């Protein structure tokens, strides 16, 4: 019997995993500068949370969720995105009683039963942030600036920021009405999904990736012509804050996002190098979702970063680096191997990275392995040297070498690393 990973899921192995760690640690560093604290929610929730939070007529809820009855017959779902769970936790734990804004970030696996293709997986990873409690346009601008700093620190620069406002519950109905009017004569030309969207959520026709639907959208009503005074002012303020921060952006009036509860600002960060699945970051305002979950009216804004796509961009940029050992312990002989184990533990306790060969292979092959690992120093331990209470050392970068007293190894190691200026 041969076992393999499920279709559409993937292992993240070294050295690729170092890229992932770099993304995660950079996110922690940057997000904490902006006052975001980590929140960890379960990967499994009641199905109703996602039906409510994402919208029952969305592709995710209709076709892509890992939903199944648990052993007691309750419908449960592996989370397909992060926001619904965070909002559920925010309301359930009364976090709205804390002074606004409350800012949280999360990271972890999400699950969608999609057709696997380049850039799409069934278990995929997202880092996301959610900020609750403020409608101020500065919040929108700050979040977009934060993600720009984050991406910049990862060494990526060829990304573009796309923005739109999709209005609010007051002004959106008239825009939806105009869309319905525009598409009513073209229904037979639209894809089957869009014909359904036309009935339940016409806004999402703007989001369709099918070529024919893209063509049919030419000349469709623009949301900017329908925004109410408040929404127009909010969007204008967001843009002027971005200008003040010297953040370049493009306005994309088709940017509606696939989820139902977005209000006002929507945005994406895209990279042409990724081909058709080019969004690396997607986000927006969802001023009504907390209320939908039974909380008090609470404006909110969030975004999610697709880790696979970000890691793919960084791989092309060859950003990967793996930590190399400080010492490689090469031991020859039974007693020497045992002594090597003890020395390795002592050095690790000092915070050093130690690799060792316990396989009794030749000195030459052990040193070859030390080279491959790019170790800085080798300690050469043989039964003969042990008899005289000494070990040999070699600097694998410059070839210098010498001997050290086994009893004085601590002081010797300290001197090596202070000499190296570290
Ligand atoms: Zn409005
Ligand atoms: Zn379509």
CSV table of C-alpha atoms and ligand atoms in Angstrom, one decimal:
chain,number,residue,atom,x,y,z
A,1,UNK,CA,0.0,0.0,0.0
A,2,UNK,CA,1.4,3.4,-1.0
A,3,UNK,CA,0.0,6.5,0.7
A,4,UNK,CA,-0.1,9.9,-0.9
A,5,UNK,CA,-1.5,13.3,0.2
A,6,UNK,CA,-5.1,14.1,-0.8
A,7,UNK,CA,-5.6,15.8,-4.2
A,8,UNK,CA,-5.2,19.5,-4.0
A,9,UNK,CA,-3.3,19.6,-0.7
A,10,UNK,CA,0.4,19.9,-0.3
A,11,UNK,CA,3.4,19.4,2.0
A,12,UNK,CA,5.6,22.4,2.8
A,13,UNK,CA,9.1,21.0,3.1
A,14,UNK,CA,12.5,22.6,3.8
A,15,UNK,CA,13.9,24.7,2.3
A,16,UNK,CA,10.6,26.1,1.1
A,17,UNK,CA,9.3,26.2,4.7
A,18,UNK,CA,11.9,28.9,5.5
A,19,UNK,CA,10.1,31.2,3.1
A,20,UNK,CA,6.9,30.5,4.9
A,21,UNK,CA,8.5,31.2,8.2
A,22,UNK,CA,9.9,34.5,6.9
A,23,UNK,CA,6.4,35.5,5.8
A,24,UNK,CA,4.9,34.6,9.2
A,25,UNK,CA,7.6,36.3,11.3
A,26,UNK,CA,7.5,39.4,9.1
A,27,UNK,CA,3.7,39.6,9.4
A,28,UNK,CA,3.9,39.3,13.2
A,29,UNK,CA,6.6,42.1,13.3
A,30,UNK,CA,4.7,44.5,11.0
A,31,UNK,CA,1.2,43.9,12.3
A,32,UNK,CA,2.3,44.4,15.9
A,33,UNK,CA,3.7,47.8,14.9
A,34,UNK,CA,0.1,48.7,14.0
A,35,UNK,CA,-1.4,47.3,17.2
A,36,UNK,CA,-2.7,44.0,15.9
A,37,UNK,CA,-2.9,41.1,18.3
A,38,UNK,CA,-3.1,37.5,17.4
A,39,UNK,CA,-6.4,35.6,17.6
A,40,UNK,CA,-6.6,31.8,17.1
A,41,UNK,CA,-10.0,30.4,16.2
A,42,UNK,CA,-10.9,26.8,15.5
A,43,UNK,CA,-10.5,25.4,12.0
A,44,UNK,CA,-13.9,23.7,12.4
A,45,UNK,CA,-17.2,25.6,13.1
A,46,UNK,CA,-20.9,25.2,12.8
A,47,UNK,CA,-21.8,25.3,9.1
A,48,UNK,CA,-24.4,28.1,9.8
A,49,UNK,CA,-21.5,30.5,10.7
A,50,UNK,CA,-20.2,30.4,7.2
A,51,UNK,CA,-23.6,30.4,5.5
A,52,UNK,CA,-24.3,33.6,7.5
A,53,UNK,CA,-20.9,35.2,7.3
A,54,UNK,CA,-20.0,34.6,3.7
A,55,UNK,CA,-23.5,34.5,2.2
A,56,UNK,CA,-25.6,31.5,1.1
A,57,UNK,CA,-25.5,32.3,-2.5
A,58,UNK,CA,-21.8,32.7,-2.9
A,59,UNK,CA,-19.7,30.1,-4.8
A,60,UNK,CA,-17.8,29.3,-1.6
A,61,UNK,CA,-20.9,28.3,0.4
A,62,UNK,CA,-22.8,26.7,-2.5
A,63,UNK,CA,-20.0,24.6,-4.0
A,64,UNK,CA,-16.7,24.7,-2.2
A,65,UNK,CA,-17.1,24.0,1.5
A,66,UNK,CA,-15.9,20.9,3.3
A,67,UNK,CA,-19.2,20.3,5.1
A,68,UNK,CA,-20.2,17.1,6.8
A,69,UNK,CA,-22.2,15.8,9.7
A,70,UNK,CA,-20.2,15.0,12.8
A,71,UNK,CA,-20.9,11.8,14.8
A,72,UNK,CA,-23.9,13.4,16.5
A,73,UNK,CA,-25.3,14.4,13.1
A,74,UNK,CA,-24.6,18.2,13.5
A,75,UNK,CA,-23.5,19.9,10.3
A,76,UNK,CA,-19.9,21.2,10.7
A,77,UNK,CA,-17.6,22.8,8.2
A,78,UNK,CA,-13.8,23.3,7.9
A,79,UNK,CA,-13.3,27.0,7.7
A,80,UNK,CA,-13.1,28.3,4.0
A,81,UNK,CA,-11.9,31.7,5.2
A,82,UNK,CA,-11.0,33.5,8.4
A,83,UNK,CA,-13.4,36.5,8.8
A,84,UNK,CA,-16.6,34.7,9.8
A,85,UNK,CA,-14.8,32.8,12.6
A,86,UNK,CA,-13.2,36.0,13.9
A,87,UNK,CA,-16.5,37.8,13.9
A,88,UNK,CA,-18.1,34.9,15.7
A,89,UNK,CA,-15.4,35.0,18.3
A,90,UNK,CA,-15.6,38.8,18.6
A,91,UNK,CA,-19.3,38.7,19.3
A,92,UNK,CA,-19.3,35.5,21.5
A,93,UNK,CA,-16.5,36.8,23.7
A,94,UNK,CA,-18.0,40.3,24.0
A,95,UNK,CA,-14.8,41.9,22.5
A,96,UNK,CA,-17.0,44.8,21.4
A,97,UNK,CA,-17.1,45.9,25.0
A,98,UNK,CA,-13.4,46.8,24.7
A,99,UNK,CA,-12.5,50.3,23.5
A,100,UNK,CA,-12.4,50.6,19.7
A,101,UNK,CA,-10.6,49.9,17.5
A,102,UNK,CA,-10.0,46.3,18.3
A,103,UNK,CA,-7.4,44.9,15.9
A,104,UNK,CA,-6.7,41.2,15.4
A,105,UNK,CA,-4.6,39.0,13.1
A,106,UNK,CA,-4.7,35.3,12.4
A,107,UNK,CA,-2.9,32.8,10.3
A,108,UNK,CA,-3.5,29.2,9.4
A,109,UNK,CA,-5.0,26.7,7.0
A,110,UNK,CA,-8.4,27.2,5.2
A,111,UNK,CA,-10.3,24.6,3.2
A,112,UNK,CA,-12.2,24.8,-0.1
A,113,UNK,CA,-13.2,22.0,-2.3
A,114,UNK,CA,-12.1,23.6,-5.6
A,115,UNK,CA,-10.8,22.2,-8.8
A,116,UNK,CA,-7.0,22.1,-8.1
A,117,UNK,CA,-5.0,24.3,-10.5
A,118,UNK,CA,-2.0,26.5,-10.4
A,119,UNK,CA,-2.3,28.8,-7.4
A,120,UNK,CA,-5.4,27.1,-6.0
A,121,UNK,CA,-5.3,24.4,-3.3
A,122,UNK,CA,-8.0,22.6,-1.3
A,123,UNK,CA,-6.0,23.3,1.9
A,124,UNK,CA,-4.4,26.7,1.6
A,125,UNK,CA,-3.0,29.1,4.1
A,126,UNK,CA,-4.0,32.7,4.8
A,127,UNK,CA,-2.7,35.4,7.1
A,128,UNK,CA,-5.5,37.9,7.8
A,129,UNK,CA,-6.2,41.0,9.8
A,130,UNK,CA,-9.5,42.4,11.1
A,131,UNK,CA,-10.1,45.8,12.7
A,132,UNK,CA,-13.3,46.5,14.5
A,133,UNK,CA,-15.0,49.7,15.6
A,134,UNK,CA,-14.1,52.5,13.3
A,135,UNK,CA,-15.6,53.9,10.1
A,136,UNK,CA,-12.8,56.5,9.7
A,137,UNK,CA,-11.2,56.5,6.3
A,138,UNK,CA,-7.8,56.6,8.1
A,139,UNK,CA,-8.5,53.0,9.2
A,140,UNK,CA,-8.8,51.9,5.5
A,141,UNK,CA,-5.7,53.8,4.5
A,142,UNK,CA,-3.7,52.6,7.4
A,143,UNK,CA,-4.5,48.9,6.7
A,144,UNK,CA,-3.6,49.3,3.0
A,145,UNK,CA,-0.3,51.1,4.0
A,146,UNK,CA,0.4,48.2,6.5
A,147,UNK,CA,0.1,45.5,3.9
A,148,UNK,CA,2.3,47.6,1.6
A,149,UNK,CA,5.0,47.8,4.3
A,150,UNK,CA,4.6,44.0,4.9
A,151,UNK,CA,5.0,43.2,1.2
A,152,UNK,CA,7.9,45.6,0.9
A,153,UNK,CA,9.8,44.0,3.8
A,154,UNK,CA,9.5,40.7,2.0
A,155,UNK,CA,11.4,42.3,-0.9
A,156,UNK,CA,8.5,42.4,-3.3
A,157,UNK,CA,7.8,45.6,-5.3
A,158,UNK,CA,6.0,44.7,-8.6
A,159,UNK,CA,2.6,44.6,-7.1
A,160,UNK,CA,-0.3,46.9,-7.7
A,161,UNK,CA,-3.0,48.1,-5.4
A,162,UNK,CA,-6.6,48.1,-6.8
A,163,UNK,CA,-9.4,49.8,-5.0
A,164,UNK,CA,-13.1,50.3,-5.3
A,165,UNK,CA,-16.1,51.3,-3.2
A,166,UNK,CA,-19.3,49.2,-3.5
A,167,UNK,CA,-21.4,51.5,-1.5
A,168,UNK,CA,-23.7,50.8,1.5
A,169,UNK,CA,-27.2,49.4,2.1
A,170,UNK,CA,-28.6,52.8,1.3
A,171,UNK,CA,-27.0,53.4,-2.2
A,172,UNK,CA,-26.3,49.9,-3.4
A,173,UNK,CA,-29.9,48.9,-4.2
A,174,UNK,CA,-30.1,51.6,-6.9
A,175,UNK,CA,-26.8,50.4,-8.4
A,176,UNK,CA,-28.1,46.8,-8.3
A,177,UNK,CA,-31.3,47.9,-10.0
A,178,UNK,CA,-29.2,49.6,-12.8
A,179,UNK,CA,-27.2,46.4,-13.2
A,180,UNK,CA,-30.4,44.3,-13.4
A,181,UNK,CA,-31.7,46.7,-16.1
A,182,UNK,CA,-28.4,46.5,-18.0
A,183,UNK,CA,-28.1,42.7,-18.0
A,184,UNK,CA,-31.8,41.9,-18.5
A,185,UNK,CA,-31.5,41.8,-22.3
A,186,UNK,CA,-28.2,39.9,-22.2
A,187,UNK,CA,-29.2,37.0,-19.9
A,188,UNK,CA,-28.8,34.3,-22.6
A,189,UNK,CA,-25.2,35.5,-23.3
A,190,UNK,CA,-24.1,35.1,-19.6
A,191,UNK,CA,-22.7,31.9,-18.1
A,192,UNK,CA,-25.1,29.7,-16.1
A,193,UNK,CA,-23.5,31.0,-12.8
A,194,UNK,CA,-24.1,34.6,-13.8
A,195,UNK,CA,-27.7,33.9,-14.8
A,196,UNK,CA,-28.2,32.7,-11.2
A,197,UNK,CA,-26.3,35.7,-9.8
A,198,UNK,CA,-28.6,37.9,-11.8
A,199,UNK,CA,-31.5,36.5,-9.7
A,200,UNK,CA,-29.8,36.5,-6.2
A,201,UNK,CA,-26.8,38.9,-6.3
A,202,UNK,CA,-26.3,40.8,-9.6
A,203,UNK,CA,-23.3,42.6,-8.2
A,204,UNK,CA,-21.3,39.4,-8.5
A,205,UNK,CA,-21.7,39.3,-12.3
A,206,UNK,CA,-19.0,42.0,-12.2
A,207,UNK,CA,-16.7,39.5,-10.5
A,208,UNK,CA,-17.1,36.7,-13.1
A,209,UNK,CA,-13.9,35.5,-14.7
A,210,UNK,CA,-15.6,33.8,-17.7
A,211,UNK,CA,-14.4,35.5,-21.0
A,212,UNK,CA,-17.9,35.9,-22.4
A,213,UNK,CA,-19.2,37.6,-19.2
A,214,UNK,CA,-16.2,39.9,-19.2
A,215,UNK,CA,-17.1,41.0,-22.7
A,216,UNK,CA,-20.8,41.4,-21.8
A,217,UNK,CA,-19.8,43.8,-19.0
A,218,UNK,CA,-18.6,46.5,-21.5
A,219,UNK,CA,-20.6,49.7,-20.9
A,220,UNK,CA,-22.2,48.4,-17.7
A,221,UNK,CA,-23.2,50.9,-15.0
A,222,UNK,CA,-20.4,52.1,-12.8
A,223,UNK,CA,-20.8,51.9,-9.1
A,224,UNK,CA,-19.1,55.3,-8.7
A,225,UNK,CA,-22.2,56.9,-10.4
A,226,UNK,CA,-24.5,55.5,-7.7
A,227,UNK,CA,-22.7,56.1,-4.4
A,228,UNK,CA,-24.6,58.2,-1.8
A,229,UNK,CA,-23.0,61.3,-0.4
A,230,UNK,CA,-21.6,59.5,2.6
A,231,UNK,CA,-20.1,56.7,0.6
A,232,UNK,CA,-18.7,59.2,-2.0
A,233,UNK,CA,-17.1,61.2,0.8
A,234,UNK,CA,-15.7,58.1,2.5
A,235,UNK,CA,-14.1,56.8,-0.7
A,236,UNK,CA,-12.7,60.2,-1.6
A,237,UNK,CA,-11.2,60.5,1.9
A,238,UNK,CA,-9.6,57.0,1.7
A,239,UNK,CA,-8.0,58.0,-1.7
A,240,UNK,CA,-6.7,61.3,-0.4
A,241,UNK,CA,-5.2,59.6,2.7
A,242,UNK,CA,-3.4,57.2,0.3
A,243,UNK,CA,-2.2,60.1,-1.7
A,244,UNK,CA,-0.9,61.7,1.5
A,245,UNK,CA,1.0,58.5,2.2
A,246,UNK,CA,2.4,58.4,-1.4
A,247,UNK,CA,0.8,55.0,-2.0
A,248,UNK,CA,0.0,54.5,-5.7
A,249,UNK,CA,-3.2,52.7,-6.5
A,250,UNK,CA,-5.6,52.1,-9.4
A,251,UNK,CA,-9.4,52.3,-9.2
A,252,UNK,CA,-11.0,49.1,-10.4
A,253,UNK,CA,-14.8,49.5,-10.6
A,254,UNK,CA,-15.4,45.8,-11.1
A,255,UNK,CA,-13.8,44.9,-7.8
A,256,UNK,CA,-16.8,43.7,-5.9
A,257,UNK,CA,-15.4,40.7,-4.0
A,258,UNK,CA,-17.2,37.4,-3.8
A,259,UNK,CA,-18.6,37.8,-0.3
A,260,UNK,CA,-22.0,39.3,0.5
A,261,UNK,CA,-21.4,41.6,3.4
A,262,UNK,CA,-18.8,43.9,2.1
A,263,UNK,CA,-19.7,47.6,2.3
A,264,UNK,CA,-17.8,50.6,0.9
A,265,UNK,CA,-14.1,50.0,0.4
A,266,UNK,CA,-12.9,46.8,-1.4
A,267,UNK,CA,-9.3,46.3,-2.4
A,268,UNK,CA,-6.9,43.8,-3.9
A,269,UNK,CA,-3.1,43.6,-4.2
A,270,UNK,CA,-2.2,41.9,-7.5
A,271,UNK,CA,0.9,40.7,-9.3
A,272,UNK,CA,0.9,40.1,-13.0
A,273,UNK,CA,3.6,37.4,-12.6
A,274,UNK,CA,0.9,35.1,-11.0
A,275,UNK,CA,-1.2,34.9,-14.3
A,276,UNK,CA,-4.9,34.5,-14.0
A,277,UNK,CA,-4.9,34.0,-10.2
A,278,UNK,CA,-3.2,37.2,-9.6
A,279,UNK,CA,-4.6,38.5,-6.3
A,280,UNK,CA,-2.2,38.1,-3.4
A,281,UNK,CA,-4.2,40.1,-0.9
A,282,UNK,CA,-7.9,40.8,-0.8
A,283,UNK,CA,-9.9,42.8,1.6
A,284,UNK,CA,-12.5,45.3,2.4
A,285,UNK,CA,-15.0,46.9,4.8
A,286,UNK,CA,-17.9,44.8,6.2
A,287,UNK,CA,-19.8,47.3,8.4
A,288,UNK,CA,-22.8,45.1,8.9
A,289,UNK,CA,-21.4,41.7,9.6
A,290,UNK,CA,-21.0,42.0,13.4
A,291,UNK,CA,-24.7,42.9,13.6
A,292,UNK,CA,-25.6,39.9,11.4
A,293,UNK,CA,-23.9,37.8,14.1
A,294,UNK,CA,-26.0,39.3,16.9
A,295,UNK,CA,-23.5,41.9,18.1
A,296,UNK,CA,-24.0,45.7,18.3
A,297,UNK,CA,-23.6,47.7,15.1
A,298,UNK,CA,-19.8,47.7,14.6
A,299,UNK,CA,-18.0,48.9,11.5
A,300,UNK,CA,-15.1,46.7,10.5
A,301,UNK,CA,-12.5,46.2,7.9
A,302,UNK,CA,-10.2,43.3,7.1
A,303,UNK,CA,-7.9,41.6,4.6
A,304,UNK,CA,-6.4,38.2,3.9
A,305,UNK,CA,-3.1,37.3,2.4
A,306,UNK,CA,-2.8,34.2,0.3
A,307,UNK,CA,0.4,32.5,1.6
A,308,UNK,CA,0.9,30.1,-1.4
A,309,UNK,CA,0.9,32.9,-3.9
A,310,UNK,CA,3.1,35.1,-1.8
A,311,UNK,CA,5.5,32.2,-1.2
A,312,UNK,CA,5.5,31.5,-5.0
A,313,UNK,CA,6.5,35.2,-5.7
A,314,UNK,CA,9.2,35.0,-3.2
A,315,UNK,CA,10.5,31.7,-4.5
A,316,UNK,CA,11.0,33.3,-7.9
A,317,UNK,CA,13.0,36.0,-6.1
A,318,UNK,CA,15.1,33.3,-4.5
A,319,UNK,CA,14.6,34.7,-1.0
A,320,UNK,CA,15.0,31.3,0.8
A,321,UNK,CA,17.7,31.0,3.4
A,322,UNK,CA,18.2,28.1,5.9
A,323,UNK,CA,20.1,28.5,9.2
A,324,UNK,CA,23.4,26.7,9.1
A,325,UNK,CA,25.0,24.9,12.1
A,326,UNK,CA,27.5,26.7,14.3
A,327,UNK,CA,29.3,23.4,15.0
A,328,UNK,CA,29.5,20.1,13.3
A,329,UNK,CA,30.7,17.4,15.6
A,330,UNK,CA,32.7,14.7,13.8
A,331,UNK,CA,33.4,11.8,16.1
A,332,UNK,CA,35.5,8.7,15.3
A,333,UNK,CA,35.3,5.7,17.7
A,334,UNK,CA,32.7,4.4,20.2
A,335,UNK,CA,33.8,6.5,23.1
A,336,UNK,CA,34.2,9.6,20.9
A,337,UNK,CA,30.6,9.3,19.6
A,338,UNK,CA,29.2,9.1,23.1
A,339,UNK,CA,31.4,12.1,24.2
A,340,UNK,CA,30.2,13.9,21.0
A,341,UNK,CA,26.5,13.5,22.1
A,342,UNK,CA,27.3,15.0,25.5
A,343,UNK,CA,29.3,17.9,24.0
A,344,UNK,CA,26.5,18.6,21.5
A,345,UNK,CA,23.9,18.9,24.3
A,346,UNK,CA,26.2,21.3,26.3
A,347,UNK,CA,26.7,23.5,23.3
A,348,UNK,CA,23.0,23.5,22.3
A,349,UNK,CA,22.2,24.6,25.9
A,350,UNK,CA,24.3,27.7,25.2
A,351,UNK,CA,22.0,28.5,22.3
A,352,UNK,CA,24.3,27.2,19.5
A,353,UNK,CA,23.1,25.2,16.5
A,354,UNK,CA,24.8,21.8,16.5
A,355,UNK,CA,24.8,19.0,14.0
A,356,UNK,CA,26.5,15.7,14.6
A,357,UNK,CA,27.2,12.4,12.8
A,358,UNK,CA,26.6,9.4,15.0
A,359,UNK,CA,27.0,6.9,12.2
A,360,UNK,CA,30.6,5.9,12.6
A,361,UNK,CA,31.4,6.9,9.0
A,362,UNK,CA,34.9,8.0,8.0
A,363,UNK,CA,36.2,11.5,9.0
A,364,UNK,CA,36.2,12.5,5.4
A,365,UNK,CA,32.6,11.7,4.8
A,366,UNK,CA,31.6,13.4,8.1
A,367,UNK,CA,33.4,16.6,7.0
A,368,UNK,CA,31.8,16.4,3.6
A,369,UNK,CA,28.4,16.5,5.3
A,370,UNK,CA,29.6,19.5,7.5
A,371,UNK,CA,30.5,21.3,4.3
A,372,UNK,CA,27.2,20.6,2.7
A,373,UNK,CA,25.4,22.0,5.8
A,374,UNK,CA,27.7,25.0,5.6
A,375,UNK,CA,28.7,24.6,9.3
A,376,UNK,CA,31.0,27.3,10.6
A,377,UNK,CA,33.2,25.0,12.8
A,378,UNK,CA,33.9,21.3,13.1
A,379,UNK,CA,34.9,19.7,16.3
A,380,UNK,CA,36.9,16.6,15.6
A,381,UNK,CA,36.7,14.0,18.4
A,382,UNK,CA,38.7,10.8,18.4
A,383,UNK,CA,39.3,8.2,21.0
A,384,UNK,CA,43.0,9.1,21.0
A,385,UNK,CA,42.4,12.8,21.7
A,386,UNK,CA,39.9,12.0,24.4
A,387,UNK,CA,42.6,10.0,26.1
A,388,UNK,CA,44.7,13.1,26.4
A,389,UNK,CA,41.7,15.3,27.3
A,390,UNK,CA,41.7,17.3,24.1
A,391,UNK,CA,39.6,17.9,21.0
A,392,UNK,CA,40.5,19.3,17.6
A,393,UNK,CA,38.6,22.1,16.0
A,394,UNK,CA,38.6,23.5,12.5
A,395,UNK,CA,37.2,26.7,11.1
A,396,UNK,CA,35.4,25.5,7.9
A,397,UNK,CA,35.2,28.9,6.4
A,398,UNK,CA,38.9,29.8,6.5
A,399,UNK,CA,40.6,26.5,7.2
A,400,UNK,CA,42.3,27.5,10.4
A,401,UNK,CA,42.5,24.8,13.1
A,402,UNK,CA,43.8,24.0,16.5
A,403,UNK,CA,43.2,22.0,19.7
A,404,UNK,CA,41.2,22.8,22.8
A,405,UNK,CA,41.1,21.4,26.3
A,406,UNK,CA,38.0,19.3,26.8
A,407,UNK,CA,37.7,20.7,30.3
A,408,UNK,CA,37.9,24.2,29.0
A,409,UNK,CA,35.6,23.9,26.1
A,410,UNK,CA,33.1,26.5,27.4
A,411,UNK,CA,35.7,29.2,27.5
A,412,UNK,CA,37.1,28.1,24.2
A,413,UNK,CA,33.7,28.3,22.5
A,414,UNK,CA,33.0,31.7,24.0
A,415,UNK,CA,36.3,33.0,22.6
A,416,UNK,CA,35.5,31.7,19.1
A,417,UNK,CA,32.2,33.5,19.0
A,418,UNK,CA,33.4,36.7,20.5
A,419,UNK,CA,36.3,36.7,17.9
A,420,UNK,CA,33.8,36.3,15.2
A,421,UNK,CA,32.2,39.4,16.4
A,422,UNK,CA,28.8,37.8,17.1
B,1,LIG,ZN1,-23.8,54.7,0.4
B,2,LIG,ZN1,-20.3,34.6,-15.7
